[in-house]
Each structure stands twice: as structure tokens, then as C-alpha cells.
Amino acid sequence: MPSFSSILSYAALGLAAFASVQAAPVVEKGLALRDVEARCGCKTLPTIVTDLTVDLTVTLTPLIFGTADNITVEIVTPIIQEAESIIVSAIADVKLLVGETVEVVLTSTTGVLALVDIAGLLCTLITLIFGAVSAVLSVVVAAEKDLIAPLLCELLTLVAQLLQLVLSLVSGLLAVLLPLILNVYITCPDGILIYLILRISSSCGCNYLFGCVVAR
């Protein structure tokens, strides 16, 4: 696993790569994005995911660089609550895209994103969130573990709900994203295990199972 201090670097690199594409001379397409968002009364998926990553980077930074002294339930709780509020808002934005065409859903300032590009943005987001969770689990003291672990599970449950909605919007995105995040495990030396599992159900096409377990 990469060092926790590098998690922000990965997120920054992902956003920088996206920004470099966005900064291309595509004024007409930028206007097209604004027109699409105005007509549907919604944010497009690239906008939602990018904004979410930026906002969560600010919110989760204290956890990523936390120590045993400041990773306490009193400090972690309001941070997790703020992160959850940000994700809930993003979920509401994604729900507004239900029923829109894929061209609307994936419109960015450079045009309609390819599946690999939106999957890359999602992976940057997931890396950030799981990096923060992993950082907390690596330094939390035993006395705080039982109080903090359920908070992290609640956060990751929201992440799973967000992914479920996103993947339901875009046909084929699951096949691109799934190999990257299937069975994403986070462990730490004292035996805490939190995992996110996405499974494909043959009966309904895509059924997402989320599991959050604290090993004793």
C-alpha cells in the first residue's frame, strides 16, 4: 500500500490530469456544458465527481495526516459527518441525472467523456476516501477503535450507494471500473478489516454488496 502521505498526491495528480484536459481551447464545448446543465437543471457526472473529490480532499486531509494523538472520536466524528454531508449532496446531484442520455450524463468542458476517463475520475475519488480510512485505521489506538470504526463503516456505506447510482447511469462503465475496485481491501496491523465488494448479479444485471467488518 502506498504511504498515506502520498494519497493526496495521487488525488492531486488525477485532478491535475483532468484539469490539463479541461484547460484545452474548447470554449464552444465549455459553453455546451453550461447549456446542458442549464437545460437539465443538473450537474453532469464529470462535474459532480470532480467537485466531490476537491471538497473531500479538503475535508479528509486532517485524517490522512492524523496521528494517534489526534485521531480520537471527538476529532474524527465531525470530520466524518462533514464528509458524509458532502457525499449525500453528491448523491442527490447524481439522482437528478436519472433518465438523462449518456451524452448528457458524461458531458464535460471537453465534450462527452470516454468511459475510461470517467472511471479514472472515480478511481481518484475512491483512492482518496480509502486512503483516509486506511490512514485512520493505521494510527487509531485500541481505546478509540470501537468508537471510530463504525463511523468509517457509515462513510463507506455512502460511498457504495454513490457508486451504485453512478454505475446504474452509464452502460458499460461497470466493466471498465470493476476490475480496478473489485475487492478493495484495507487492513491495518491490529486486525481491523474494512472492505468494499462490488458483485455482479446474474439475475438483475448489477447488484452491489457492501460489507464493513471490524475484525476482533
Backbone as a ProteinNet text record, in pm:
[ID]
protein_1_A
[PRIMARY]
MPSFSSILSYAALGLAAFASVQAAPVVEKGLALRDVEARCGCKTLPTIVTDLTVDLTVTLTPLIFGTADNITVEIVTPIIQEAESIIVSAIADVKLLVGETVEVVLTSTTGVLALVDIAGLLCTLITLIFGAVSAVLSVVVAAEKDLIAPLLCELLTLVAQLLQLVLSLVSGLLAVLLPLILNVYITCPDGILIYLILRISSSCGCNYLFGCVVAR
[TERTIARY]
84.6	0	87.6	54.1	135.7	129.3	231.9	230.8	111.8	57.1	-64.9	-42.7	76.4	104.5	104	109.5	107.6	-33.2	-132.8	-269.3	-313.2	-283.3	-319.8	-247.7	-125.6	-50.3	-119.4	-165.8	-237.4	-364.3	-437.5	-560	-528.3	-423.2	-385.8	-343.6	-268.9	-226.3	-345.6	-441.6	-560.7	-638.1	-656.1	-728.6	-650.5	-517.8	-434.7	-442.5	-442.1	-452.7	-585.6	-690.2	-822	-824.8	-763.9	-763.7	-686.3	-577.9	-497.7	-577.6	-664.3	-751.6	-858.2	-912.4	-1016.9	-965.7	-834.6	-779.9	-753.1	-780.1	-758.8	-851.2	-818.6	-900.7	-1031.7	-1125.9	-1254.9	-1367.5	-1363.9	-1462.4	-1603	-1620.2	-1753.4	-1807	-1720.2	-1764.8	-1791.6	-1715.5	-1743.6	-1880.3	-1913.5	-2046.5	-2152.4	-2118.2	-2211.9	-2241.3	-2138.9	-2159	-2255.6	-2234.7	-2323.8	-2466.2	-2476.4	-2608.7	-2677.7	-2601.8	-2657.9	-2704.6	-2621.4	-2656.5	-2774.7	-2782.8	-2895.6	-3025.7	-3018.6	-3139.6	-3191.9	-3099.5	-3144.8	-3161.4	-3113.2	-3121.5	-3038.3	-2923	-2840.6	-2693.2	-2608	-2466.2	-2441.5	-2347.7	-2313.4	-2221.3	-2205.3	-2128.4	-1981.6	-1912.6	-1773.7	-1763.9	-1858.7	-1859.5	-1882.5	-1977.6	-2009.3	-1888.1	-1826.5	-1715.8	-1594.4	-1566.4	-1452.3	-1474.6	-1592.7	-1623.4	-1618.5	-1670.6	-1670.9	-1529.1	-1442.3	-1303.9	-1233.2	-1255	-1193.3	-1242.4	-1373.3	-1429.8	-1383.7	-1380.5	-1339.4	-1189.7	-1110.8	-967.5	-944.9	-1017.1	-1005.7	-1053.7	-1167.5	-1228.3	-1147.4	-1095.4	-1031	-881.6	-822.8	-679.2	-637.2	-712	-671.1	-665.3	-747.2	-743.3	-623.1	-594.3	-482.4	-350.6	-337.9	-213.6	-229.3	-330.1	-354	-251.6	-246.9	-159.3	-242.1	-180.5	-251.3	-303.1	-237.9	-278.2	-403.9	-422.4	-538.5	-643.7	-621.9	-727.7	-807.9	-897.8	-987.1	-1130.4	-1222.9	-1361.5	-1412.6	-1363.8	-1408.6	-1366	-1249	-1197.6	-1247.6	-1251.1	-1289.2	-1437.5	-1522.3	-1667.3	-1713.1	-1678.6	-1726.1	-1667.5	-1546.8	-1486.5	-1564	-1594.1	-1670.9	-1810.7	-1870.4	-2004.3	-2003.5	-1900.5	-1890.2	-1871.1	-1785.4	-1763.4	-1892.1	-1967.2	-2093.7	-2192	-2195.6	-2284.8	-2249.3	-2119.7	-2074.2	-2114.3	-2098.4	-2133.5	-2284.1	-2361.9	-2508.3	-2552.8	-2489.4	-2521.2	-2488.2	-2374.1	-2335.9	-2434.2	-2479.8	-2578.8	-2706.3	-2747.8	-2867.2	-2846.6	-2726.3	-2695.8	-2699.3	-2644.6	-2643.3	-2785.9	-2872.1	-3010.8	-3082.1	-3042.3	-3103.7	-3070.6	-2967.5	-2926.9	-3002.7	-3079	-3153.9	-3251.1	-3245.1	-3332.3	-3270.1	-3155.2	-3086.7	-3005.6	-2977.7	-2897.3	-2752.8	-2677.9	-2537.4	-2459	-2502	-2433.9	-2447.1	-2563.2	-2583	-2504.8	-2516.2	-2453.2	-2302.3	-2238.7	-2092.1	-2034.8	-2116.5	-2066.7	-1970.7	-1858.7	-1761.5	-1728	-1634.4	-1596.9	-1521.3	-1479.7	-1409.5	-1497.7	-1623.8	-1713.6	-1761.1	-1804.1	-1852.7	-1733.5	-1715.9	-1602.6	-1616	-1503.1	-1499	-1513.6	-1554.5	-1573	-1444.4	-1331.8	-1205.6	-1172.5	-1215.9	-1186.6	-1271.9	-1400.8	-1485.3	-1447.9	-1405.3	-1358.9	-1233.4	-1146.4	-1027	-1060.2	-1159.1	-1201.3	-1258.7	-1336.9	-1394.8	-1286	-1184.6	-1076.8	-996.3	-977.9	-911.7	-991.1	-1122.6	-1209.8	-1201.6	-1209.9	-1205.6	-1071.3	-963.9	-831.3	-821.5	-876.6	-875	-949	-1071.8	-1154.7	-1095.2	-1056	-999.8	-863	-790.3	-663.1	-683.3	-786.5	-816.7	-858.7	-944.8	-989.1	-870.1	-786.7	-671.1	-575.3	-557.8	-469.3	-520.1	-650.3	-709.9	-688.9	-716.4	-706.5	-562.6	-467.9	-328	-273.5	-340.5	-287.2	-381	-508.9	-604.3	-563.1	-574.6	-538.7	-654.9	-624.4	-725.4	-846.8	-825	-935.5	-1036.2	-990.7	-1078.7	-1134.4	-1075.8	-1108.2	-1256.6	-1316.9	-1455.8	-1551.7	-1509.1	-1593	-1578.4	-1457.9	-1429.7	-1464.3	-1440.9	-1465.3	-1608	-1712	-1848	-1869.7	-1803	-1814.6	-1757.7	-1646.6	-1585.4	-1674.1	-1739.3	-1831.3	-1947.9	-1999.7	-2108.7	-2063.9	-1942.7	-1889.2	-1877	-1821.6	-1801.7	-1933.6	-2034.5	-2166.5	-2221.5	-2200.9	-2243.4	-2166.3	-2038.2	-1957.1	-2014.3	-2052.3	-2111	-2242	-2324.1	-2450.3	-2424.7	-2324.7	-2289.5	-2245.3	-2159.1	-2112.1	-2226.6	-2318.5	-2432.1	-2511	-2536.6	-2611.6	-2535.1	-2407	-2324.8	-2320.3	-2297.4	-2285.7	-2417.8	-2528.5	-2658.9	-2690.7	-2616.3	-2644.3	-2581.2	-2465.5	-2384.7	-2359.5	-2418.7	-2398.2	-2252.8	-2192.5	-2054.5	-1952.2	-1991.3	-1896	-1854.8	-1948.1	-1917	-1800.4	-1801.5	-1696.8	-1560.4	-1557.6	-1430.8	-1382.2	-1475.1	-1438.6	-1418.4	-1497.7	-1498.4	-1361	-1282.1	-1150.9	-1059.5	-1085.6	-998.8	-1034.7	-1162.8	-1203.3	-1268	-1273.7	-1330.4	-1247.1	-1314.5	-1247.2	-1134.5	-1171.4	-1075.9	-1068.3	-952	-935.4	-847.1	-883.3	-799.9	-775.3	-650.8	-616.4	-518.4	-505.3	-403.2	-351.5	-236.9	-169.6	-250.3	-344.6	-414	-535	-552.1	-654.5	-785.6	-793.8	-917	-922.5	-1036.3	-1053.6	-1181.9	-1168.2	-1285.8	-1277.2	-1383.6	-1375	-1498.4	-1474.9	-1581	-1582.2	-1693.9	-1704.5	-1818.7	-1790.4	-1894.8	-1912.3	-2034.1	-2061.5	-2166.1	-2152.9	-2249.5	-2348.9	-2475.3	-2578.7	-2634.7	-2635.1	-2685.3	-2835.8	-2901.9	-3047.1	-3093.4	-3019.9	-3066.7	-2965.9	-2856.2	-2760.6	-2650.1	-2686.1	-2580.6	-2633.2	-2582.1	-2622.7	-2498.1	-2501.9	-2382.2	-2394.6	-2297.4	-2295.4	-2184.8	-2220.3	-2120.8	-2103.5	-1980.1	-1955	-1857.5	-1886	-1795.5	-1782.2	-1663.6	-1641.3	-1522.4	-1537.6	-1426	-1382.7	-1265.3	-1214.6	-1168.3	-1202.2	-1161.4	-1036
-118.6	0	122.7	230.9	350	418.2	497.7	570.3	663.7	684.9	762.5	907.6	958.9	1096.1	1113.8	1002	1011.8	1006.2	977.7	967.4	1098.3	1210.8	1339	1363.7	1314.6	1332.4	1260	1137.1	1062.4	1136.1	1184.5	1258	1383.4	1453.5	1576.5	1548.8	1440	1404.8	1373	1299.7	1266.8	1390.1	1481.8	1603.7	1693.4	1694.4	1777.6	1729.2	1595.4	1540.2	1578.3	1570.1	1608.4	1756.7	1839.5	1983.7	2020.9	1947.5	1978.6	1955.6	1853.5	1829.6	1937.6	1972.3	2072.4	2208	2233.8	2363.8	2382.7	2282.4	2291.5	2397.8	2450	2555.1	2501.1	2482.1	2423.7	2509.6	2639.8	2733	2691.1	2647.8	2609.5	2492.3	2394.9	2278.8	2316.1	2413.6	2462.6	2526.3	2601.3	2659.8	2551.7	2445.3	2333.7	2269.4	2256.4	2200	2286.3	2415.7	2505.8	2497.5	2483.1	2471.4	2342.9	2232.3	2103.2	2110.7	2165.8	2172.3	2266	2371.9	2463.5	2397.7	2322	2257.7	2147	2069	1957.3	1997.9	2117.9	2161.5	2074	2028.7	1933.7	1956.6	1896	1887.9	1758	1759.7	1635.1	1553.1	1426	1336	1378.1	1417.7	1462.9	1580.5	1673.4	1786.8	1741.6	1651.4	1601.9	1533.1	1441.7	1363.2	1452.3	1545.6	1634.8	1725.3	1785.4	1871.9	1793.2	1672	1588.4	1556.8	1524.6	1493.4	1614	1730.4	1852.9	1880.8	1873.4	1902.2	1801.9	1674	1571.6	1576.9	1621.6	1636.8	1734.7	1844.8	1944.8	1886.7	1819.5	1768.5	1655.9	1564.5	1443.7	1459.4	1569.7	1589.4	1570.4	1622.3	1600.1	1452	1369.1	1225.8	1159.9	1201.5	1142.1	1166.5	1283.3	1317	1311.8	1237.8	1227.5	1140.4	1155	1074.7	1011.6	925.4	860.6	963.7	1077.8	1180.8	1254.9	1271.5	1349.8	1269	1140.5	1055.8	999.6	1085	1048.5	1063.7	1002.4	1007.3	1150.7	1234.1	1373.3	1450.9	1421.7	1491.9	1428.4	1296.8	1227.2	1241.9	1240.3	1242.9	1360.7	1485.7	1596	1593.3	1540.7	1530.1	1430.3	1315	1213.6	1265.1	1335.6	1389.9	1490.1	1573	1668.7	1595.9	1493.5	1415	1347.9	1293.9	1229	1328.7	1449.3	1552.4	1587.2	1594.1	1623.8	1512.1	1387.1	1273	1264.6	1291	1290.7	1393.8	1510.2	1613.3	1565.7	1497	1443.5	1336.5	1253.3	1150.4	1215.7	1323.9	1395.9	1450.6	1500	1551.2	1439.6	1323	1209.9	1163.9	1164.8	1122.1	1209.3	1334.8	1424.3	1384.3	1300.3	1255.6	1132.3	1071.4	952.1	985.5	907.2	929.6	1013.6	1076.8	1155.9	1064	1110.5	1031.7	1027.2	930.3	918.4	1040	1101.5	1221.8	1335.3	1346.7	1448.4	1411.6	1286.6	1241.3	1263.3	1236.2	1238.4	1365.3	1464.8	1588.6	1661	1704.8	1786.4	1907	1989	2106	2067.9	1942.2	1896.6	1809.6	1798.7	1713.1	1597.2	1491.2	1373.3	1285.6	1261.2	1181.6	1035.6	972.7	828.6	756.6	630.9	554.1	545.5	529.8	517.5	645.2	760.2	887.1	907	876.7	890.5	785.5	666.2	563.8	612.5	683.1	737.5	839.2	924.2	1021	950.8	847.1	771.6	702.5	649.4	581.7	680.1	802.6	905.4	934.4	943.9	967.7	853.5	730.6	614.2	603.3	631.2	627.9	726.5	844.7	947.1	900.3	850.7	812.6	693.4	590.4	473.1	501.9	594.4	634.6	699.2	782.3	845.8	742.6	649.5	543.3	460	422.2	339.6	412.5	542.7	621.9	623.4	639.8	640.4	505.6	399.4	266	229.5	292.4	260.2	326.6	431.9	503.8	504.9	468.6	476.2	382.1	430.4	349	258.2	150.9	48.7	106.3	203.1	258.6	332.5	380.7	456.7	371.5	254.4	174.4	142.8	93.7	51	167.2	288.1	404.4	463	455.2	516.9	425.3	295.7	202.5	209.9	215.1	225.5	353.8	462.1	586.3	568.7	498.6	473.5	383.8	287.1	200	279.3	373.8	457.5	537.6	590.4	667.5	581.6	461.9	374.6	322.1	310.7	270.6	375.2	502.4	609.5	605.5	573.3	560.6	450.9	338.9	228.4	270.2	346.7	394.9	487.6	573.4	663.9	585.2	485.5	404.4	329.8	280.2	208.3	298.1	419.8	513.6	548.6	577.4	615.9	504.4	382.9	270	237	272.5	247.1	346.2	456.7	560.9	534.8	467.7	458.3	312.1	267.4	130.4	110.6	3.2	-27.8	26.1	120.9	176.8	71.8	-14.7	-119.4	-205.8	-243.1	-330.8	-263.3	-131.7	-58	-35.7	-4.4	31.3	-89.4	-194	-307.3	-370.3	-394.5	-456.4	-372.1	-242.4	-153.2	-150.3	-171.3	-156.3	-281.1	-389.8	-513.5	-564.8	-597.1	-649.1	-556.2	-431.9	-335.2	-355.3	-397.9	-427.5	-323	-287.2	-200.6	-272.8	-290.6	-357.8	-273.1	-304.5	-240.3	-344	-317.6	-420.7	-482.7	-406.5	-463.5	-546.8	-573.6	-667.9	-608.4	-473.6	-413.7	-436.3	-478.3	-501.6	-435.2	-348.3	-287.7	-314	-360.7	-395.2	-350.5	-320.8	-285.9	-389	-452.8	-555	-519.5	-516.4	-499.1	-632.4	-680.5	-807.2	-788.7	-865.9	-862.3	-976.9	-941.8	-1043.9	-1083.6	-1212.1	-1259.8	-1238.4	-1223.3	-1210.8	-1069.3	-967.1	-830.2	-744.7	-802.6	-726.8	-664.8	-591.4	-532.4	-513.3	-591.2	-585.6	-559.6	-457.9	-416	-454.5	-526.5	-572.1	-499.8	-435.7	-364.2	-435.4	-454.8	-517	-435	-416.9	-343.7	-425	-474.4	-565.1	-518.2	-522.7	-494.6	-626.1	-671.3	-799.4	-784.1	-880	-876.1	-958.7
0	0	0	-78.4	-78.9	56.2	88.4	213.4	215.5	334.9	344.4	305.6	325.9	287.2	136.3	61.5	-85	-141.2	-58	-107.1	-172.2	-105	-162	-292.7	-302.2	-425.9	-540.8	-514.9	-617.8	-659.7	-561	-591.3	-670.6	-629.2	-698.2	-841.3	-861.3	-996	-1085.5	-1029	-1107.2	-1146.3	-1051	-1080.6	-1174.1	-1159.4	-1246.6	-1390.5	-1406.1	-1541.1	-1603.8	-1522.6	-1573.3	-1606.9	-1520	-1541.4	-1666.5	-1693.9	-1811.5	-1939.1	-1934.4	-2049.2	-2057.4	-1940.5	-1937.6	-1983.9	-1968	-1999.3	-2147.3	-2227.7	-2371.2	-2430	-2550.4	-2609.9	-2663.8	-2574.9	-2613.6	-2558.5	-2595.8	-2543.9	-2581.8	-2707.5	-2751.5	-2671	-2641.8	-2565.7	-2421	-2367.7	-2233.2	-2226.9	-2329.9	-2337.6	-2350.6	-2422.4	-2437.7	-2302.6	-2217.2	-2083.8	-2004.6	-2007.5	-1934	-1988.1	-2119.7	-2180.3	-2137.4	-2136.1	-2093.8	-1948.8	-1860.4	-1718.7	-1695	-1775.7	-1762.1	-1806.9	-1916.4	-1969.4	-1879.3	-1820.9	-1737.2	-1591.3	-1556.8	-1417.2	-1326.5	-1377.5	-1303.4	-1333.4	-1253.5	-1283.9	-1359.5	-1451.4	-1518.4	-1428.9	-1462.8	-1377.9	-1362.6	-1469.4	-1450.5	-1353.8	-1360.8	-1268.8	-1126.3	-1107.1	-972.9	-911.3	-985.6	-930.7	-902.8	-993.3	-972.5	-852.6	-842.7	-728	-597.4	-601.4	-482.1	-437	-530.5	-496.6	-436.1	-493.9	-441.2	-298.9	-279.5	-147.2	-41.9	-77.9	18.2	47.1	-49.7	-24.3	90.1	87	194	326.6	323.6	446.6	509.3	427.4	479.1	506.6	467	488.4	634.4	732.8	872.4	910.6	846.7	875.9	809.5	688	614.8	686.7	747.1	816.3	968.2	1014	1157.2	1227.6	1358.8	1444.1	1554.3	1630.6	1741.1	1840.7	1848.6	1944.1	1900.7	1769.5	1726.6	1650.1	1632.1	1576.1	1692.3	1741.9	1851.1	1803.8	1874.7	1831.2	1830.9	1924.5	1930.3	1806.1	1755.6	1638	1508.7	1504.7	1382.2	1350.2	1451.8	1428.6	1342.8	1377.2	1292.2	1151.7	1137.1	1003.3	918.7	977	904.6	872.5	966.3	942.6	827.4	822.4	712.2	579.2	579.6	457.3	412.6	507.3	473	413	469.2	417.3	272.6	244.1	108.1	12.3	56	-29.6	-50.6	54.3	42	-61.5	-60.3	-158.2	-299.2	-313.2	-444.2	-490.3	-397.7	-431.4	-484.8	-419.7	-466.6	-607.7	-634.3	-768.5	-872.7	-836.1	-928.5	-958.6	-858.8	-878.8	-981.7	-993.3	-1090.9	-1234.2	-1250.2	-1383.6	-1431.5	-1343.5	-1381	-1494	-1600.4	-1714.4	-1824	-1794.8	-1896.8	-1988.5	-2107.2	-2200.3	-2154.1	-2202.3	-2163.8	-2209.4	-2321	-2368.5	-2268	-2205.5	-2102.4	-1976.9	-1934.9	-1810.8	-1813.1	-1925.6	-1932.6	-1996.1	-2017.6	-2077.9	-1984	-2041.5	-1967.8	-2054	-2009.3	-2088.4	-2214.4	-2224.3	-2344.4	-2433.3	-2398.5	-2474.5	-2389	-2451.9	-2379.7	-2342.8	-2211.8	-2165.9	-2207.9	-2237.2	-2260.6	-2127.3	-2132.5	-2009.2	-1928.6	-1996.3	-1924.4	-1848.5	-1900.9	-1834.2	-1709.7	-1718.8	-1600.3	-1496.7	-1542.2	-1448	-1375.2	-1446.4	-1383.2	-1275.7	-1302.4	-1202	-1078.3	-1102.5	-990.8	-908.5	-975.7	-904.2	-819.7	-870.7	-791.5	-664.3	-679.8	-564.7	-464.4	-513.7	-425.5	-354.5	-427.3	-366	-251	-270.4	-165.6	-41.2	-60	54	127.8	52.7	117.4	177.1	118.2	177.6	313.4	325.4	453.3	557.2	515.3	607.4	652.6	559.1	592	683.8	661.1	746.3	889.8	905.4	1040.1	1107.7	1036.4	1095.6	1131.2	1068	1094	1220.1	1266.2	1383.1	1503.2	1483.1	1593.2	1705.8	1827.2	1943.1	1978.1	2051.6	2081.1	2151.9	2239.6	2316.9	2229.7	2115	2026.9	1911.8	1891.9	1773.9	1762.6	1869.3	1862.8	1838.9	1871.3	1851.4	1711.3	1658.3	1529.1	1412	1427.1	1316.2	1262.5	1346.9	1291.7	1211.3	1249.1	1173.3	1032.9	1024.3	894.2	808.8	873.2	800.4	742.1	818.9	769.1	647.4	654.1	542.7	417.5	432.8	317.8	262.4	347.7	300	203.2	236.6	146.4	15.3	23.7	-97.4	-186.9	-126.1	-202.5	-268.1	-195.7	-251.8	-369.8	-355.9	-465	-588.4	-567.5	-679.8	-746.6	-666.5	-722.7	-816.9	-773.5	-856.6	-984	-968	-1083.2	-1186.3	-1141.3	-1233.1	-1301.2	-1237.4	-1298.7	-1409.9	-1414.6	-1513.4	-1649.2	-1648	-1768.9	-1804.2	-1911.5	-1957.6	-1998.8	-1948.4	-1982.8	-1885.3	-1799.7	-1703.3	-1601.3	-1564.2	-1467.4	-1514.5	-1641.5	-1694.8	-1692.4	-1707.4	-1705.9	-1563.3	-1474.5	-1337.2	-1246.5	-1267.9	-1176.3	-1154.7	-1259.7	-1235	-1147.2	-1142.6	-1065.9	-918.1	-885.5	-746.3	-686.3	-762.8	-710.8	-594.6	-486.1	-366.4	-320.4	-297.1	-244.3	-93.8	-48.6	93.6	160	278.8	361	492.2	525.8	650.3	728.7	854.6	936.5	1035	1097.6	1176.7	1288.5	1347.4	1463.1	1424.4	1297.3	1254.6	1210.4	1207.1	1156.9	1006.5	960.1	816.6	770.1	672.8	611.7	463	404.2	263.3	185.2	62	-30	-141.1	-159.7	-263.4	-357.7	-484.3	-584.5	-655.9	-661.1	-726.9	-836.5	-938.1	-1046.8	-1027.8	-1020.3	-1002.6	-1138.8	-1167	-1296.4	-1309.7	-1195.5	-1200.4	-1233.4	-1185.1	-1206.7	-1281.1	-1324.6	-1404	-1323.1	-1220.4	-1136.3	-995.3	-906.5	-766.7	-683.6	-601.8	-530.1	-382.7	-336.8	-198.3	-123.8	-17.7	62	195.3	234.8	363.6	444.1	569.2	657.2	784.7	809.6	921.4	1002.7	1132.9	1222.2	1284	1245.1	1296.4	1439.9	1519.5	1662.4	1682.5
[MASK]
++++++++++++++++++++++++++++++++++++++++++++++++++++++++++++++++++++++++++++++++++++++++++++++++++++++++++++++++++++++++++++++++++++++++++++++++++++++++++++++++++++++++++++++++++++++++++++++++++++++++++++++++++++++++

